[in-house]
XYZ file of C-alpha atoms in Angstrom:
651
model
C -12.676 -20.833 32.239
C -9.928 -23.314 33.139
C -8.337 -24.810 29.977
C -9.069 -28.398 31.121
C -12.720 -27.587 31.792
C -12.930 -25.836 28.401
C -11.703 -28.887 26.519
C -13.993 -31.215 28.531
C -16.877 -28.957 27.520
C -15.829 -29.111 23.873
C -15.550 -32.908 24.057
C -18.991 -33.197 25.627
C -20.482 -30.906 22.982
C -18.817 -32.875 20.222
C -20.093 -36.193 21.561
C -23.571 -34.721 21.858
C -23.476 -33.578 18.209
C -22.180 -36.954 17.079
C -24.963 -38.700 18.940
C -27.617 -36.605 17.261
C -25.847 -35.943 13.922
C -23.434 -38.651 12.748
C -20.250 -37.408 11.032
C -20.975 -39.553 7.957
C -21.227 -37.076 5.076
C -24.244 -38.948 3.688
C -26.195 -38.624 6.918
C -27.208 -35.018 6.246
C -27.079 -33.890 2.620
C -30.155 -31.710 2.768
C -28.460 -28.306 2.801
C -24.774 -28.631 2.045
C -22.925 -25.397 1.281
C -19.453 -24.434 0.213
C -17.248 -22.851 2.872
C -13.641 -21.896 3.568
C -12.069 -23.551 6.599
C -9.096 -21.639 8.016
C -6.855 -23.604 10.398
C -4.664 -22.104 13.112
C -1.408 -23.636 11.846
C -1.822 -26.330 9.183
C -4.616 -28.069 7.307
C -5.903 -31.151 9.139
C -6.928 -33.402 6.251
C -8.366 -36.068 8.556
C -10.638 -33.485 10.151
C -11.832 -32.398 6.708
C -12.521 -35.995 5.772
C -14.507 -36.537 8.964
C -16.580 -33.375 8.987
C -17.150 -32.289 5.384
C -19.085 -33.635 2.442
C -16.179 -32.986 0.095
C -12.905 -31.049 -0.077
C -12.796 -28.983 -3.272
C -9.456 -27.239 -2.898
C -6.589 -26.917 -0.395
C -4.642 -23.655 -0.454
C -0.893 -23.577 0.033
C -0.322 -19.880 0.822
C -2.760 -20.078 3.773
C -3.658 -23.048 6.003
C -7.123 -23.154 4.463
C -9.400 -25.313 2.329
C -12.537 -24.810 0.248
C -15.028 -27.513 1.236
C -18.649 -28.550 0.953
C -20.410 -29.192 4.248
C -23.690 -29.104 6.094
C -24.656 -26.621 8.782
C -24.118 -29.346 11.388
C -20.645 -30.132 10.075
C -19.816 -26.415 10.112
C -20.701 -26.269 13.798
C -18.635 -29.376 14.502
C -15.582 -27.868 12.798
C -16.000 -24.608 14.710
C -15.688 -26.623 17.939
C -12.254 -27.934 16.955
C -9.314 -26.149 18.686
C -7.166 -26.378 15.529
C -9.755 -24.516 13.436
C -9.498 -20.720 13.327
C -12.743 -20.051 11.454
C -15.314 -21.503 9.075
C -16.885 -18.980 6.695
C -19.364 -19.665 3.914
C -18.116 -18.978 0.394
C -19.473 -15.666 -0.892
C -20.525 -14.887 -4.406
C -18.631 -12.335 -6.470
C -19.548 -11.035 -9.890
C -18.216 -8.970 -12.768
C -18.482 -5.214 -12.331
C -19.367 -4.216 -15.881
C -22.762 -3.303 -17.236
C -23.233 -4.111 -20.882
C -24.413 -1.213 -23.012
C -11.763 4.312 -27.493
C -11.053 7.378 -26.449
C -9.612 5.931 -23.241
C -6.143 5.298 -24.686
C -5.532 9.033 -25.140
C -7.331 10.001 -21.945
C -4.683 8.222 -19.859
C -1.938 9.770 -22.061
C -0.767 6.357 -23.266
C -0.028 8.062 -26.590
C 2.321 10.481 -24.780
C 4.267 7.949 -22.735
C 8.001 8.592 -22.451
C 9.813 6.964 -24.055
C 7.280 6.116 -26.748
C 8.859 2.662 -27.113
C 7.379 1.544 -23.799
C 4.943 -1.336 -24.212
C 4.983 -3.189 -20.893
C 7.467 -5.678 -22.329
C 8.499 -8.323 -19.832
C 5.835 -7.343 -17.293
C 3.488 -10.147 -16.177
C -0.171 -9.212 -15.671
C -2.681 -11.701 -14.278
C -6.305 -11.057 -15.330
C -8.515 -12.624 -12.639
C -11.807 -12.876 -14.462
C -13.876 -15.155 -16.705
C -10.795 -16.229 -18.650
C -9.441 -14.969 -21.976
C -10.188 -16.020 -25.556
C -6.905 -17.810 -26.280
C -7.451 -17.725 -30.037
C -8.310 -14.057 -30.395
C -6.132 -12.560 -33.174
C -5.673 -9.289 -31.264
C -4.411 -10.893 -28.058
C -1.196 -12.693 -27.197
C -1.973 -14.767 -24.119
C 1.094 -16.028 -22.252
C -0.742 -18.625 -20.169
C -3.221 -19.008 -17.375
C -5.185 -21.297 -15.093
C -8.772 -22.244 -14.292
C -10.260 -22.720 -10.821
C -13.907 -23.299 -11.627
C -13.564 -26.971 -10.651
C -13.803 -25.685 -7.077
C -17.474 -24.994 -7.836
C -18.193 -27.706 -10.373
C -16.250 -30.821 -11.269
C -16.408 -30.053 -15.001
C -15.970 -26.297 -14.571
C -12.697 -26.190 -16.513
C -13.513 -28.291 -19.556
C -11.931 -25.666 -21.787
C -9.186 -24.614 -19.359
C -9.071 -20.832 -18.879
C -10.786 -20.028 -22.175
C -13.398 -17.272 -21.814
C -17.033 -18.409 -22.080
C -18.481 -15.123 -20.783
C -16.700 -12.285 -22.620
C -15.910 -10.073 -19.665
C -12.335 -11.302 -19.159
C -11.420 -10.970 -22.839
C -12.730 -7.396 -22.881
C -10.634 -6.530 -19.822
C -7.548 -8.211 -21.307
C -7.810 -6.124 -24.488
C -7.798 -2.872 -22.520
C -4.565 -3.953 -20.855
C -2.710 -5.484 -23.766
C -4.488 -5.744 -27.127
C -1.726 -6.024 -29.715
C -0.382 -3.019 -31.612
C -1.196 -4.256 -35.109
C -3.454 -3.463 -38.033
C -6.696 -4.787 -36.555
C -9.115 -4.014 -33.767
C -7.811 -1.938 -30.872
C -4.516 -1.327 -29.110
C -4.074 -1.878 -25.397
C -2.316 0.449 -22.987
C 0.566 -2.027 -22.649
C 0.511 -4.154 -25.826
C 3.837 -5.788 -24.996
C 2.843 -7.017 -21.541
C 2.511 -10.730 -20.855
C -1.127 -11.357 -19.975
C -2.342 -14.443 -18.132
C -5.971 -15.523 -18.001
C -6.896 -16.761 -14.525
C -10.443 -18.049 -14.737
C -12.305 -17.436 -11.477
C -15.753 -16.669 -12.969
C -18.083 -18.968 -14.902
C -19.976 -18.240 -18.117
C -22.592 -16.299 -16.153
C -19.897 -14.055 -14.675
C -20.218 -15.605 -11.215
C -17.586 -16.965 -8.871
C -16.867 -17.173 -5.154
C -14.212 -16.046 -2.728
C -12.588 -19.486 -2.894
C -12.104 -19.234 -6.669
C -10.765 -15.716 -6.155
C -8.379 -16.868 -3.449
C -7.108 -19.656 -5.675
C -6.544 -17.161 -8.493
C -4.573 -14.780 -6.288
C -2.575 -17.713 -4.944
C -1.713 -18.731 -8.519
C -0.481 -15.197 -9.196
C 1.789 -15.347 -6.135
C 3.240 -18.726 -7.078
C 3.821 -17.671 -10.678
C 5.463 -14.378 -9.693
C 3.086 -11.996 -11.415
C 3.956 -8.283 -11.329
C 0.374 -7.006 -11.475
C -3.065 -8.468 -10.765
C -6.188 -6.927 -12.280
C -9.474 -7.791 -10.559
C -12.526 -6.405 -12.356
C -14.725 -8.270 -9.896
C -16.651 -7.059 -6.878
C -18.591 -8.204 -3.841
C -20.404 -6.174 -1.150
C -19.239 -8.554 1.567
C -15.974 -8.520 3.473
C -14.184 -11.866 3.400
C -11.246 -12.046 5.791
C -9.683 -15.038 4.023
C -9.625 -13.262 0.666
C -8.137 -10.251 2.432
C -5.366 -12.413 3.886
C -4.551 -13.820 0.459
C -4.433 -10.375 -1.141
C -2.191 -9.194 1.687
C 0.126 -12.106 0.846
C 0.177 -10.987 -2.782
C 0.893 -7.352 -1.937
C 3.600 -8.277 0.567
C 5.225 -10.474 -2.084
C 5.620 -7.398 -4.317
C 2.553 -7.688 -6.575
C 0.625 -4.526 -7.438
C -3.103 -5.242 -7.093
C -5.659 -3.176 -9.052
C -9.424 -3.638 -8.781
C -12.735 -2.157 -9.912
C -14.370 0.032 -7.252
C -17.795 -1.362 -8.181
C -20.953 -0.131 -9.905
C -23.162 0.652 -6.921
C -23.531 4.399 -7.475
C -23.526 6.780 -4.491
C -23.745 5.255 -0.982
C -27.120 4.612 0.564
C -28.407 7.116 3.103
C -26.414 6.760 6.290
C -23.551 4.930 4.572
C -20.165 6.557 3.883
C -18.961 4.348 1.025
C -20.322 2.144 -1.743
C -16.892 0.844 -2.811
C -16.940 -2.946 -3.080
C -14.462 -5.658 -2.097
C -11.684 -6.457 -2.884
C -11.114 -2.849 -4.060
C -11.981 -1.725 -0.531
C -8.919 -3.448 0.946
C -6.046 -1.051 1.693
C -3.602 -3.194 -0.307
C -5.625 -2.674 -3.491
C -5.776 0.305 -5.870
C -9.515 1.005 -6.117
C -10.400 2.434 -9.545
C -13.482 4.494 -10.330
C -14.887 5.237 -13.779
C -15.184 8.390 -15.908
C -16.700 9.117 -19.313
C -15.143 10.867 -22.300
C -16.012 14.261 -20.777
C -14.170 13.345 -17.563
C -17.423 13.098 -15.664
C -17.820 10.535 -12.911
C -19.525 7.357 -14.090
C -23.197 7.453 -13.174
C -23.111 4.023 -11.547
C -19.481 4.053 -10.352
C -19.091 3.448 -6.620
C -18.151 6.342 -4.349
C -16.002 6.330 -1.210
C -12.755 7.372 0.427
C -11.112 4.128 -0.741
C -11.228 5.308 -4.374
C -7.592 5.870 -5.314
C -7.643 6.603 -9.047
C -10.110 7.214 -11.863
C -9.840 5.879 -15.413
C -11.945 5.601 -18.585
C -14.801 3.175 -18.069
C -17.832 4.344 -20.022
C -18.464 3.029 -23.553
C -15.128 1.268 -23.912
C -14.511 -0.649 -27.136
C -12.274 -3.676 -26.679
C -11.688 -7.305 -27.583
C -14.408 -9.937 -27.138
C -14.515 -13.707 -27.776
C -14.721 -14.317 -31.511
C -17.263 -17.101 -31.016
C -19.798 -14.877 -29.245
C -22.444 -12.568 -30.638
C -22.027 -8.886 -29.922
C -24.541 -6.064 -29.677
C -22.503 -4.071 -32.181
C -22.370 -6.957 -34.626
C -18.562 -6.669 -34.872
C -17.008 -10.101 -34.520
C -14.393 -10.186 -31.777
C -15.084 -6.712 -30.344
C -17.679 -5.145 -28.073
C -18.469 -1.933 -26.185
C -18.947 -2.271 -22.417
C -19.129 0.161 -19.498
C -18.340 0.168 -15.809
C -15.485 0.245 -13.346
C -14.521 -3.176 -14.697
C -13.261 -1.352 -17.777
C -11.526 1.386 -15.754
C -9.427 -0.963 -13.632
C -7.465 -2.509 -16.556
C -6.481 0.975 -17.784
C -4.635 1.447 -14.497
C -3.211 -2.077 -14.644
C -1.914 -1.346 -18.152
C -0.349 1.936 -17.016
C 1.269 0.126 -14.100
C 2.851 -2.274 -16.608
C 4.378 0.703 -18.453
C 5.698 2.078 -15.156
C 7.182 -1.305 -14.241
C 9.008 -1.547 -17.566
C 10.311 2.016 -17.242
C 11.331 1.653 -13.593
C 12.104 -2.063 -13.181
C 13.608 -1.719 -9.708
C 10.624 0.128 -8.260
C 8.544 -1.756 -5.704
C 4.776 -2.075 -5.961
C 4.328 0.625 -3.316
C 6.684 2.982 -5.190
C 4.820 2.500 -8.466
C 1.562 3.039 -6.619
C 2.866 6.326 -5.186
C 4.012 7.502 -8.627
C 0.631 6.692 -10.152
C -0.978 8.839 -7.472
C 1.415 11.727 -8.062
C 1.021 11.687 -11.847
C -2.787 11.619 -11.747
C -4.675 14.655 -13.090
C -6.758 16.085 -10.266
C -10.494 16.032 -11.009
C -13.421 17.314 -8.978
C -12.631 19.119 -5.735
C -8.968 19.882 -5.096
C -7.007 16.980 -3.689
C -8.103 13.403 -3.160
C -11.860 12.957 -3.113
C -14.440 10.173 -2.903
C -15.341 10.281 -6.610
C -11.996 10.398 -8.437
C -9.447 9.614 -5.721
C -6.176 11.319 -6.635
C -7.522 11.868 -10.148
C -7.349 10.541 -13.686
C -4.511 8.014 -14.017
C -1.800 9.009 -16.492
C 1.213 7.551 -18.247
C 4.492 8.732 -16.741
C 5.927 11.526 -18.895
C 9.145 12.047 -16.957
C 12.050 12.241 -19.418
C 14.775 9.637 -19.164
C 18.257 9.219 -20.595
C 19.571 12.628 -21.685
C 17.107 14.356 -19.341
C 18.632 12.691 -16.297
C 20.845 14.770 -14.041
C 24.262 13.549 -12.798
C 24.748 12.605 -9.177
C 27.414 11.256 -6.823
C 27.321 9.330 -3.547
C 29.912 9.112 -0.793
C 29.133 5.512 0.161
C 28.027 6.583 3.639
C 24.476 7.755 2.930
C 24.926 11.160 1.289
C 23.602 11.766 -2.251
C 24.656 14.879 -4.203
C 22.639 15.780 -7.317
C 24.081 18.249 -9.830
C 21.163 20.559 -10.724
C 23.220 23.191 -12.588
C 21.488 22.239 -15.848
C 18.098 22.958 -14.266
C 19.414 26.253 -12.863
C 20.433 27.369 -16.345
C 16.907 26.751 -17.668
C 14.482 27.702 -14.911
C 14.070 30.519 -12.431
C 13.037 27.972 -9.844
C 12.148 24.306 -9.518
C 10.578 21.818 -7.139
C 12.294 18.566 -6.241
C 10.419 15.382 -5.375
C 11.867 12.249 -3.858
C 9.499 9.523 -5.036
C 6.178 11.332 -4.345
C 7.467 13.498 -1.493
C 8.277 17.189 -2.036
C 11.720 17.837 -0.513
C 12.623 21.253 -1.996
C 10.260 24.005 -3.135
C 10.886 26.724 -5.734
C 14.649 26.691 -5.301
C 17.527 27.702 -7.543
C 20.504 25.720 -6.354
C 23.231 24.079 -8.419
C 23.365 21.107 -6.055
C 20.836 19.170 -4.001
C 22.134 17.175 -1.030
C 20.031 14.337 0.314
C 20.459 11.279 2.546
C 19.289 7.700 2.058
C 19.983 4.127 3.048
C 21.123 1.518 0.540
C 18.868 1.133 -2.511
C 17.493 2.989 -5.517
C 16.162 6.494 -4.877
C 14.105 8.304 -7.539
C 14.079 12.100 -7.865
C 11.953 14.275 -10.155
C 12.628 17.939 -10.949
C 9.629 20.095 -11.892
C 10.114 23.676 -13.160
C 8.154 26.462 -11.463
C 6.873 28.930 -14.060
C 4.897 32.007 -12.984
C 4.283 30.348 -9.654
C 2.877 27.172 -11.217
C 4.531 23.765 -11.266
C 5.046 22.440 -14.805
C 5.603 18.878 -16.014
C 8.683 16.976 -14.892
C 11.791 18.154 -16.761
C 14.475 15.929 -15.243
C 14.711 12.692 -13.344
C 17.394 10.943 -11.356
C 17.613 7.309 -10.411
C 20.289 7.306 -7.729
C 21.788 3.908 -7.004
C 22.891 4.399 -3.416
C 25.414 1.782 -2.226
C 25.182 2.262 1.572
C 24.404 2.139 4.434
C 22.493 -1.151 4.471
C 19.658 -0.977 7.012
C 17.278 -3.924 7.077
C 14.232 -2.091 8.438
C 14.439 1.209 6.542
C 13.281 1.241 2.888
C 14.324 4.148 0.673
C 10.729 5.116 -0.180
C 9.677 5.689 3.436
C 8.941 9.389 3.992
C 11.223 9.527 7.029
C 14.174 7.713 5.407
C 16.126 10.870 4.608
C 15.762 12.283 8.126
C 16.677 9.081 9.959
C 19.615 8.525 7.596
C 20.850 12.090 8.138
C 21.126 11.522 11.884
C 22.734 8.136 11.298
C 25.197 9.811 8.912
C 26.040 12.420 11.565
C 26.570 9.751 14.227
C 23.576 10.984 16.218
C 21.404 7.894 15.793
C 22.875 4.448 16.381
C 21.315 1.128 15.463
C 21.170 -2.494 16.519
C 22.564 -5.676 15.007
C 20.714 -8.977 15.030
C 20.146 -11.958 12.739
C 18.024 -9.806 10.407
C 20.911 -7.402 9.841
C 21.544 -3.848 10.976
C 18.378 -2.196 12.307
C 17.438 1.371 13.226
C 13.950 0.470 14.515
C 12.205 3.631 13.282
C 8.790 2.551 14.593
C 10.043 1.987 18.149
C 8.893 4.557 20.723
C 11.772 6.725 21.917
C 12.550 7.052 25.631
C 13.654 10.164 27.519
C 17.105 8.648 27.933
C 17.452 7.899 24.211
C 16.236 11.399 23.335
C 18.885 12.870 25.663
C 21.628 10.845 23.949
C 20.537 11.893 20.447
C 20.125 15.537 21.422
C 23.492 15.613 23.172
C 25.253 14.089 20.174
C 23.479 16.428 17.728
C 24.645 19.459 19.759
C 28.170 18.085 20.029
C 28.116 18.118 23.843
C 30.655 16.323 25.975
C 29.223 13.820 28.410
C 29.332 14.971 32.037
C 29.763 12.909 35.160
C 26.332 12.603 36.755
C 25.681 14.403 40.018
C 22.907 13.934 42.556
C 20.683 16.137 40.383
C 18.356 13.218 39.558
C 18.063 10.444 42.112
C 17.300 7.782 39.469
C 20.234 8.638 37.157
C 23.394 6.655 37.871
C 26.773 6.519 36.142
C 26.035 2.989 34.915
C 23.296 4.285 32.618
C 24.223 4.841 28.950
C 22.348 8.145 28.895
C 23.674 9.529 32.202
C 26.488 11.681 30.729
C 24.237 13.408 28.222
C 21.412 13.856 30.735
C 23.798 15.730 33.014
C 25.255 17.808 30.144
C 21.802 18.844 28.928
C 20.628 19.580 32.459
C 23.614 21.881 33.033
C 22.501 23.906 30.007
C 18.917 23.934 31.328
C 17.682 22.108 28.215
C 16.152 19.236 30.173
C 14.513 19.054 33.569
C 13.193 16.289 35.736
C 10.011 15.724 37.700
C 8.859 17.168 41.010
C 9.899 14.039 42.894
C 13.532 14.493 41.877
C 13.534 11.785 39.171
C 14.320 11.934 35.457
C 12.582 8.681 34.388
C 14.898 7.867 31.513
C 12.866 4.814 30.442
C 9.611 6.747 30.031
C 8.447 7.472 26.483
C 8.615 10.996 25.059
C 5.435 12.851 24.089
C 5.171 15.230 21.135
C 4.965 18.185 23.521
C 8.100 17.075 25.410
C 9.885 16.663 22.079
C 8.972 20.226 21.119
C 10.239 21.649 24.420
C 13.549 19.763 24.185
C 14.303 20.696 20.580
C 13.186 24.324 20.887
C 15.378 24.863 23.970
C 18.338 23.006 22.459
C 18.328 25.044 19.236
C 17.131 28.287 20.833
C 14.098 28.514 18.557
C 12.121 31.732 19.170
C 8.866 31.025 21.010
C 5.461 32.042 19.661
C 2.409 32.681 21.804
C -0.066 32.038 18.982
C -0.403 29.272 16.437
C -2.804 27.411 14.154
C -3.349 24.068 15.890
C -6.847 23.815 17.312
C -5.705 21.652 20.250
C -2.829 23.964 21.295
C -3.644 26.770 23.717
C -2.025 28.457 26.710
C -3.356 25.601 28.812
C -1.006 23.133 27.079
C 2.452 22.803 28.627
C 5.027 23.875 26.063
C 2.514 25.585 23.761
C 4.893 28.468 23.000
C 7.664 26.059 21.980
C 5.309 24.085 19.727
C 4.153 27.262 17.973
C 7.760 28.393 17.609
C 8.828 25.148 15.922
C 5.863 25.347 13.540
C 6.851 28.885 12.532
C 10.335 27.592 11.631
C 8.921 24.663 9.583
C 10.502 22.154 11.957
C 7.368 20.369 13.162
C 3.964 19.704 11.634
C 0.613 18.383 12.771
C -2.132 16.123 11.494
C -4.602 16.494 8.661
C -7.430 17.402 11.027
C -5.592 20.524 12.229
C -4.383 19.059 15.525
C -0.901 18.635 16.995
C -1.786 15.985 19.617
C 0.759 17.023 22.254
C 0.171 14.014 24.518
C 0.820 11.372 21.835
C 4.011 9.337 22.311
C 6.610 9.788 19.591
C 8.677 7.113 17.836
C 12.295 7.182 16.669
C 11.307 8.080 13.088
C 9.264 11.139 14.058
C 11.765 12.332 16.664
C 14.535 11.959 14.065
C 12.496 13.949 11.555
C 12.019 16.919 13.874
C 15.566 16.795 15.250
C 17.161 16.639 11.792
C 15.081 19.604 10.586
C 16.187 21.617 13.611
C 19.810 20.649 12.996
C 19.845 21.162 9.215
C 17.783 23.972 7.648
C 18.193 22.430 4.175
C 15.930 19.596 5.294
C 13.047 22.005 5.912
C 10.556 23.004 3.223
C 9.513 26.656 3.203
C 6.013 27.260 1.864
């Protein structure tokens, strides 16, 4: 439809609606509802004044507003070109069911060092508020957003009039004193962000406002023991903002039990969002909570059944104990993980939210079937027991990307040990007095685990390597491919780009045949050759021409039947395998394990050969996917492993 015709249609429709339904808010008050209006670029206040009953709240992190409007006004707003969407506010509710073993179950009593308390770490509790006068809680501050729903919804600020939020807060940070209970991180700064009323109900707009407050006030961790069965894209956008700003977000998976027939997950929102750590519940026997939600989004499990914690001192309790109550559900499990995350953040202050998340996964005790599962995720969340201080190994850097770790102390103690970089295994059952690794500028964490009788023990040593260079704007140290890309950069094989963002290596960019020829030629130390008429589309003016000719002379690369090389075409995984196997003279194998690799696949013998040498790997479903295009990060990974055997892991 022509743009002019489209806008004439919209104008006609708008005039028709105005003729039948005047924009005056008082003209149709029969069925007003609360909704979230998301604008394309910025909030149009005049439009809100014209086509809503009332504006309850305007967000600043997104061009959005929580409003009250009629169905007619909703339709009118949806006609406006500047409006992205209008979605009704959805109800959310607390995830606990009312009905302290948990502290030891997550190994909070075995944290290393034992002085860790979460000191200096800011945790926002998005819930029904917190009892500000509770003697077992030290509340640093907070906010209330219940005025979005009701004009007098915050008469007592963020004070808890339900009990749920205070109970959650105690699990995170009840004080270490002579009364009541002790939280996982008693030294953490907790903030009560009231997004639920005294009945335990709220909406996505109150939730969004709470997350926005956490972003503005630079929280380290957000705990959300709240759930909803409905996806809300605006709440998802706000949580993405929080995660991208560096906040670790933890949420209750929900209390829906197993999925309904035909469904694959019963995990609720916001725990279902990929930016959120979804926490399931276990009992004191490490059994899955009877009502805890199940699904592949579950990331960790934590104590959640019959949890004794703080409760508003002004409220009656089933136990009769003033100020304390026993509750159950994933609402109670989530704050255990939030509290552990606070301990991690204090111990490793320079770690990002994604790095802490990865370490939580690695430290979890596997429950249920081996590996991550739909009931327990990676397993029961645990305090980090990696020694620090005297148990740290010395290291040196050369200022160019190489890191050298002195492991002679580990060699003197163990017959073999595994080395992890963040959560990635980089050396298996070795006995070497030095580990050499490669990384861009930033902190890199290593953990050394002894191997005893074939079994991996608990971490014995750790290293926090402060690597000074090279500075690469688009390559974080915790990316799995960082060491491989940096190795090739260090060797002068991979070159980058400079722009206003800084120096870039563009790891996610698809690699072309010409770029692959340059990298392969440099890695092999070949001299560039003057191009001949071998390929009719390769000229001396091309940056890759010299290496294309050199590789062709050695019969490492070939062209196409029409006499072209097609240097700008992307490289497939199969082409990558053929190039690298020929270049490094890797023995071919006629058989392999990939279910999509057979004699009918071009290059199958090279692919199988690279697998046998631990140079390439496939996907979790047992496929190699030979026709998939490969990016610079993956090509660098395979090329660096072919070039340097120390970068391979032998299983």
